[in-house]
CSV table of C-alpha atoms and ligand atoms in Angstrom, one decimal:
chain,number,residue,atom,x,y,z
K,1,UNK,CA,-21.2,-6.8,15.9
K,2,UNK,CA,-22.4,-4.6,18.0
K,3,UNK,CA,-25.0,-1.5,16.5
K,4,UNK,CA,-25.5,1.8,17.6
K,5,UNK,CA,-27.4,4.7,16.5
K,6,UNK,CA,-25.3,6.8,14.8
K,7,UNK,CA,-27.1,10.4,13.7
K,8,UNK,CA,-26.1,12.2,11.3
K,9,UNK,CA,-23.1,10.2,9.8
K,10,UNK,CA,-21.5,12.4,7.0
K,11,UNK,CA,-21.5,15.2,9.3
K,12,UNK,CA,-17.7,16.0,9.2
K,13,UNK,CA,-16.9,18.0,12.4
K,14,UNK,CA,-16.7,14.8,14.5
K,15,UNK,CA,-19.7,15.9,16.7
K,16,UNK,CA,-21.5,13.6,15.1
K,17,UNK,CA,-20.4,10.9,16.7
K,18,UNK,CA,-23.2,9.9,19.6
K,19,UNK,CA,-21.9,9.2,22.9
K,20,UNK,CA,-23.3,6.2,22.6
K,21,UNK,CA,-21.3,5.3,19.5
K,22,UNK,CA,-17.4,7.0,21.4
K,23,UNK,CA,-18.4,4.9,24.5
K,24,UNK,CA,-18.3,1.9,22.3
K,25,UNK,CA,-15.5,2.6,20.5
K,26,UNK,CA,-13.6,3.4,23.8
K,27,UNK,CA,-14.4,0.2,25.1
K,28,UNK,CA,-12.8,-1.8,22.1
K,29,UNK,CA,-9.4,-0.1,22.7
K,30,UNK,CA,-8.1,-1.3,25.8
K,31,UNK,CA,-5.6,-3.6,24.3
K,32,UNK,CA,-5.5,-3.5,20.5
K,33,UNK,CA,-3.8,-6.2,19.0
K,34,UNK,CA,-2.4,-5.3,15.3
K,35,UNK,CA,-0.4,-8.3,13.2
K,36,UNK,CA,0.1,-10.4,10.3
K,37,UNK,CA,2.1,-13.7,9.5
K,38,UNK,CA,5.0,-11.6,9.3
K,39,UNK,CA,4.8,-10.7,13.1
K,40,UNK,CA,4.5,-13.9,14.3
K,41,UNK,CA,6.9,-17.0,16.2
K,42,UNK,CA,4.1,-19.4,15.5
K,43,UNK,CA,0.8,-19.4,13.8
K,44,UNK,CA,-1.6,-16.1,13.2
K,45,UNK,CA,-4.0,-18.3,14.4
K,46,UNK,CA,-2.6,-19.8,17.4
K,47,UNK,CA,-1.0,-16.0,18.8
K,48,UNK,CA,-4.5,-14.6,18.0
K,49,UNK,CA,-6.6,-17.7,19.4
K,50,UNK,CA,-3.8,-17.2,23.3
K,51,UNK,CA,-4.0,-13.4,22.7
K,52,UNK,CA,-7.7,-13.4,22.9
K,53,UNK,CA,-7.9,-15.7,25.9
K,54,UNK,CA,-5.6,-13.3,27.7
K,55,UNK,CA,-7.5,-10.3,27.0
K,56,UNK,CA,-7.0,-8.8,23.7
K,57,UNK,CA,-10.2,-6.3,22.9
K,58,UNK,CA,-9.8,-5.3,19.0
K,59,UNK,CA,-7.9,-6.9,16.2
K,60,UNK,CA,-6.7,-5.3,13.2
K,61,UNK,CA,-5.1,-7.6,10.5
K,62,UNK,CA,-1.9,-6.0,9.0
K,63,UNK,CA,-0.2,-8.3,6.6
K,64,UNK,CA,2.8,-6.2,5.2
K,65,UNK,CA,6.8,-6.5,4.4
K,66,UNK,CA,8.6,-8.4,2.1
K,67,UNK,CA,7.2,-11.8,3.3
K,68,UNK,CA,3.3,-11.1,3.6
K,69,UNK,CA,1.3,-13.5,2.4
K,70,UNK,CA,-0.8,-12.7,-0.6
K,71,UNK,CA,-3.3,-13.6,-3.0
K,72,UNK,CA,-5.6,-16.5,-2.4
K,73,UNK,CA,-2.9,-17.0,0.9
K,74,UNK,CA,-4.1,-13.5,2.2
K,75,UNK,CA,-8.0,-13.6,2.0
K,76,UNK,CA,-7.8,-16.8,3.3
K,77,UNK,CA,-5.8,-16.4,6.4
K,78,UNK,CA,-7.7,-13.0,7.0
K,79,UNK,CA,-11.0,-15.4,7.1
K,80,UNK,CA,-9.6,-17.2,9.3
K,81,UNK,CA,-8.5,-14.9,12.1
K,82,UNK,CA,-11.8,-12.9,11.5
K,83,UNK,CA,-13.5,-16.3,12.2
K,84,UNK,CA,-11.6,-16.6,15.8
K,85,UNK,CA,-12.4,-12.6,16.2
K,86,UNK,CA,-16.2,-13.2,15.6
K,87,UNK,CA,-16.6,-16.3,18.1
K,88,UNK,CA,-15.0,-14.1,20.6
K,89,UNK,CA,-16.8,-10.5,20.0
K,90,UNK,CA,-13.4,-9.5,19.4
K,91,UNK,CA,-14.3,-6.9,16.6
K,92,UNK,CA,-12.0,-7.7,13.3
K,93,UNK,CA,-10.6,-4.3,11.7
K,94,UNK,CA,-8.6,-4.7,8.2
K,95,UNK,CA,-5.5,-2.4,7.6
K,96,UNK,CA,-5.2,-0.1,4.5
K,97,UNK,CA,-7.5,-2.6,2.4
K,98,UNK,CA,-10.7,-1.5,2.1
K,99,UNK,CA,-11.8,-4.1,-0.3
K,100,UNK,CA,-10.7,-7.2,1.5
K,101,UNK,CA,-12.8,-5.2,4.5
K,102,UNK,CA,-15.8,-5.2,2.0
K,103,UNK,CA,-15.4,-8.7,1.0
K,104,UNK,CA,-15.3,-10.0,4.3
K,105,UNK,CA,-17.9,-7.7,6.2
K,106,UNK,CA,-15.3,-6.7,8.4
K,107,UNK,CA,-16.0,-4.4,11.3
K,108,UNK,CA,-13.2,-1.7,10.0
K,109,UNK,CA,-10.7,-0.2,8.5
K,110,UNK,CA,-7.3,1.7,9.8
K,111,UNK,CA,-5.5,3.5,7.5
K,112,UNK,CA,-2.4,5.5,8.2
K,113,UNK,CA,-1.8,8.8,6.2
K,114,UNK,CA,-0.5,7.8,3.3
K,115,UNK,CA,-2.9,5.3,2.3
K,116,UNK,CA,-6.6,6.0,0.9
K,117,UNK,CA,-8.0,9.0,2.7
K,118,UNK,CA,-10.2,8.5,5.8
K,119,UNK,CA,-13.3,9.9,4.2
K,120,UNK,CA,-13.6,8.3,1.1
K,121,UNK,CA,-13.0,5.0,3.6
K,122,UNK,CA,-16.1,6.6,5.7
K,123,UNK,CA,-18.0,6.8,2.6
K,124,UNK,CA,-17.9,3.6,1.1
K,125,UNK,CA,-17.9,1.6,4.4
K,126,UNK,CA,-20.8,3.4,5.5
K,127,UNK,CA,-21.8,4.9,9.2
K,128,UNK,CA,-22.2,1.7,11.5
K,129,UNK,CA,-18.4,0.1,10.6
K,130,UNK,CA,-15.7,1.5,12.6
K,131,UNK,CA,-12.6,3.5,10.5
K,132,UNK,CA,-9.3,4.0,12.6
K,133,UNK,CA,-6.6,6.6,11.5
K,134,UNK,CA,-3.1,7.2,12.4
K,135,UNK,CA,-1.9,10.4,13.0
K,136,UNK,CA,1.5,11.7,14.3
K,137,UNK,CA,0.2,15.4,15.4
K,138,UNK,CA,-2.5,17.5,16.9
K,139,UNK,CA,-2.6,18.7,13.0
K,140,UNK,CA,-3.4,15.0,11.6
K,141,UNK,CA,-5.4,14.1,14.9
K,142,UNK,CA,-8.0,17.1,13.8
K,143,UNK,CA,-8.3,16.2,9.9
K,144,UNK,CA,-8.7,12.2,11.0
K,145,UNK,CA,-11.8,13.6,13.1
K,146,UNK,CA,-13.2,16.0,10.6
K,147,UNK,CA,-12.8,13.1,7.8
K,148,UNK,CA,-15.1,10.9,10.1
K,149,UNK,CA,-12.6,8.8,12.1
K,150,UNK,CA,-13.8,6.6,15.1
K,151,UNK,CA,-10.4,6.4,16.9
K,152,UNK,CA,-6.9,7.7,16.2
K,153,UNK,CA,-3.8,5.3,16.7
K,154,UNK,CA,-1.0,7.8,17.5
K,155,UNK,CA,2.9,7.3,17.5
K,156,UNK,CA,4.6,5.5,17.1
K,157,UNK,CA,5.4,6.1,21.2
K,158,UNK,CA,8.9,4.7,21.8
K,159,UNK,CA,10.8,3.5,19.2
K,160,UNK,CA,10.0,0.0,17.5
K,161,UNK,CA,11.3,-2.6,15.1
K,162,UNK,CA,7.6,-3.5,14.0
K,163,UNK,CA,7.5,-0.7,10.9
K,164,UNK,CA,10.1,0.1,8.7
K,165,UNK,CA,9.2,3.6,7.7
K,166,UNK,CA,7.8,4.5,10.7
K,167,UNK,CA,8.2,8.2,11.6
K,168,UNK,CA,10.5,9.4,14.5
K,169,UNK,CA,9.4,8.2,18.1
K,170,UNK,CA,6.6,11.0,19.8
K,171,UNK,CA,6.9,9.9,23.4
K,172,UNK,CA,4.2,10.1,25.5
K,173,UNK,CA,3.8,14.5,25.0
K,174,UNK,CA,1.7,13.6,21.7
K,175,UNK,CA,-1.3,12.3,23.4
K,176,UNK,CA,-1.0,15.3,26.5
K,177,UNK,CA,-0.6,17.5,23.5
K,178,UNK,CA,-3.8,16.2,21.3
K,179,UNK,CA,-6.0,15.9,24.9
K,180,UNK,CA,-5.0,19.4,26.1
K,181,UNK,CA,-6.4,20.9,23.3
K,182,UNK,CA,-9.8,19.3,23.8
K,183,UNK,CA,-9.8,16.5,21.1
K,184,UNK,CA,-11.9,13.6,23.1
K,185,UNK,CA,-11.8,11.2,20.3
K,186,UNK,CA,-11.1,7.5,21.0
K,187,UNK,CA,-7.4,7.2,20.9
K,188,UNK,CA,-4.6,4.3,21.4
K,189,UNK,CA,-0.8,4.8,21.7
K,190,UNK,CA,1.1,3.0,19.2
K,191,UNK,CA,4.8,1.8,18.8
K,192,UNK,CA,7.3,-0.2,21.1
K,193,UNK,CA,4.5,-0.5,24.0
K,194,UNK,CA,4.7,-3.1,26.4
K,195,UNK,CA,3.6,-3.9,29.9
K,196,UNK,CA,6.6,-2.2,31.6
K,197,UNK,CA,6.1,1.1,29.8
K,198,UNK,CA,2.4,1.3,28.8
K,199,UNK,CA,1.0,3.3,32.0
K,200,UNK,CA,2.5,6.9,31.1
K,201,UNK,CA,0.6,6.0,27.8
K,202,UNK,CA,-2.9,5.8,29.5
K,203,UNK,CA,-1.9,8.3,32.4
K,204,UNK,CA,-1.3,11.1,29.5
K,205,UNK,CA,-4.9,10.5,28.4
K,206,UNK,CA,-5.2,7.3,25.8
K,207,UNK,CA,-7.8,4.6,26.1
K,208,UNK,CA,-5.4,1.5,25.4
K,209,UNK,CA,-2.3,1.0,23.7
K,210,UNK,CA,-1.9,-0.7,19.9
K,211,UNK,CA,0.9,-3.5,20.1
K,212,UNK,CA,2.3,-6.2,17.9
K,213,UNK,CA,5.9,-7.2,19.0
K,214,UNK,CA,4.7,-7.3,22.8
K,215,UNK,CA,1.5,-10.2,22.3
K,216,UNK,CA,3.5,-11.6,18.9
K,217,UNK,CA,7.3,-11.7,19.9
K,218,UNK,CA,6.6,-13.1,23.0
K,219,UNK,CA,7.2,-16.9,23.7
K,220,UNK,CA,4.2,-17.4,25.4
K,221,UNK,CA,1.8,-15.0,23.7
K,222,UNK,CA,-1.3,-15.3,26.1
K,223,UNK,CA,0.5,-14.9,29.5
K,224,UNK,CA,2.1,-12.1,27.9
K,225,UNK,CA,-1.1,-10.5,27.0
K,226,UNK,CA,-2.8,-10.8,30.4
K,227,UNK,CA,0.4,-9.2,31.8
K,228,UNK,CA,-0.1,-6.1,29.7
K,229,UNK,CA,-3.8,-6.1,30.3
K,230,UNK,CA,-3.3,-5.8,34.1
K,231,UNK,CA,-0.9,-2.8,33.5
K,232,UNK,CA,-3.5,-1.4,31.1
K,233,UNK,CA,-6.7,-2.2,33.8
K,234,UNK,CA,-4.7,-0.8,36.5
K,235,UNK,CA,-3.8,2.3,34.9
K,236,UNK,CA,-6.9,3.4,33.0
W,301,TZP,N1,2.5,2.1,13.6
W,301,TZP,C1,3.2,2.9,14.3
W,301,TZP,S1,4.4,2.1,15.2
W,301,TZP,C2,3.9,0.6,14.6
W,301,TZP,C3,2.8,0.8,13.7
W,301,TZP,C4,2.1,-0.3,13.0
W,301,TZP,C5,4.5,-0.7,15.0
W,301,TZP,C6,4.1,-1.2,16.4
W,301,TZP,O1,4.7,-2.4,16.7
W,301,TZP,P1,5.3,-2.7,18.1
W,301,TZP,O2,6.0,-4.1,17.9
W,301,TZP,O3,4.2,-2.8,19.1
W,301,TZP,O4,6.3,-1.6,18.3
W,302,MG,MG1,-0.6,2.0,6.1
């Protein structure tokens, strides 16, 4: 994985952050795939393995519901998809699991608000990995920053069948509403996004869109991602 210089890390106001370091960031979030077994028509490996080919720029691996796979089952497939994410500079970002990240060396961790706070993640993954949050307002956009956060994931857009307890559906006015008050931070849209409804979500200011049921639901996972890719080339 890429390493940047980084001054100043446990600074907390989010100025921290080089350019250097939010240019990066920035250009991992074009198309941010997020899934788990649960998510998927056929293998994890296979969607990821298509969904790279067609274009996919960051992974996170979110195994969660009533069917996730765990244990020995869950390291194990995580290894695996981390293994297809390093061969293909894809960086590998583990969801709400900060000790599967440490075990593995992943690149990251996302965490959504009401799972381990941001800055204790910051602390014990130190500077150089990359720690996503998700926030729902301008109110949690501006703690995720101050506890250290690379990027925010923000949503969920439009309404989706991916999350059981996600919160009610922010259109598009979350992300005019977080930009117009100045916040510059890395930021994908999250929620129900696909290729016919992903350019008001770049238009209104984020720098890629977070999907699973789009890349994962889809019969043909790859052609399906280089659809959504053009939108999201053609509209950033
Ligand atoms: N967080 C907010 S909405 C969501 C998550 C994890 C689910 C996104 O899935 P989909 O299938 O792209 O709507
Ligand atoms: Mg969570």
């Amino acid at each position: 994985m890429k390493q940047l210089p980084f001054s100043d890390p446990f600074s907390n106001d989010g100025k921290s952050h080089s350019a250097e370091r939010s240019h990066w960031i920035r250009s991992c979030l074009p198309l941010y795939l997020v899934m788990g077994s649960v998510n998927c028509k056929q293998s994890p490996v296979q969607v990821l393995e298509q969904a790279i080919a067609g274009g996919v720029t960051l992974f996170q691996y979110r195994e969660k519901g009533k069917q996730a796979l765990r244990g020995q089952e869950y390291v194990e497939l995580a290894r695996r998809l981390q293994d297809i994410c390093r061969n293909h500079k894809v960086p590998f970002i583990v969801n709400d699991d900060l000790e599967l990240a440490l075990t593995l060396d992943a690149d990251g961790v996302h965490v959504g608000q009401d799972d381990a706070p941001a800055d204790w993640i910051r602390q014990r993954l130190g500077p150089d990995k990359i720690v996503g949050v998700s926030a729902h307002s301008l109110v949690e956009a501006s703690r995720a920053i101050a506890a250290g956060a690379d990027y925010l994931g923000i949503g969920p857009i439009y309404p989706t069948l991916s999350k059981d307890d996600a919160e009610p559906v922010r259109g598009t006015e979350v992300i005019q509403h977080v930009r117009r008050s100045g916040l510059t931070i890395p930021l994908v849209g999250i929620g129900g996004i696909h290729e016919h409804n992903a350019a008001p979500v770049l238009r209104d200011g984020a720098d890629g869109v977070a999907v699973i049921s789009a890349i994962t639901a889809a019969d043909a996972p790859g052609e399906a991602t280089q659809r959504l890719k053009k939108t999201i080339i053609q509209n950033l």
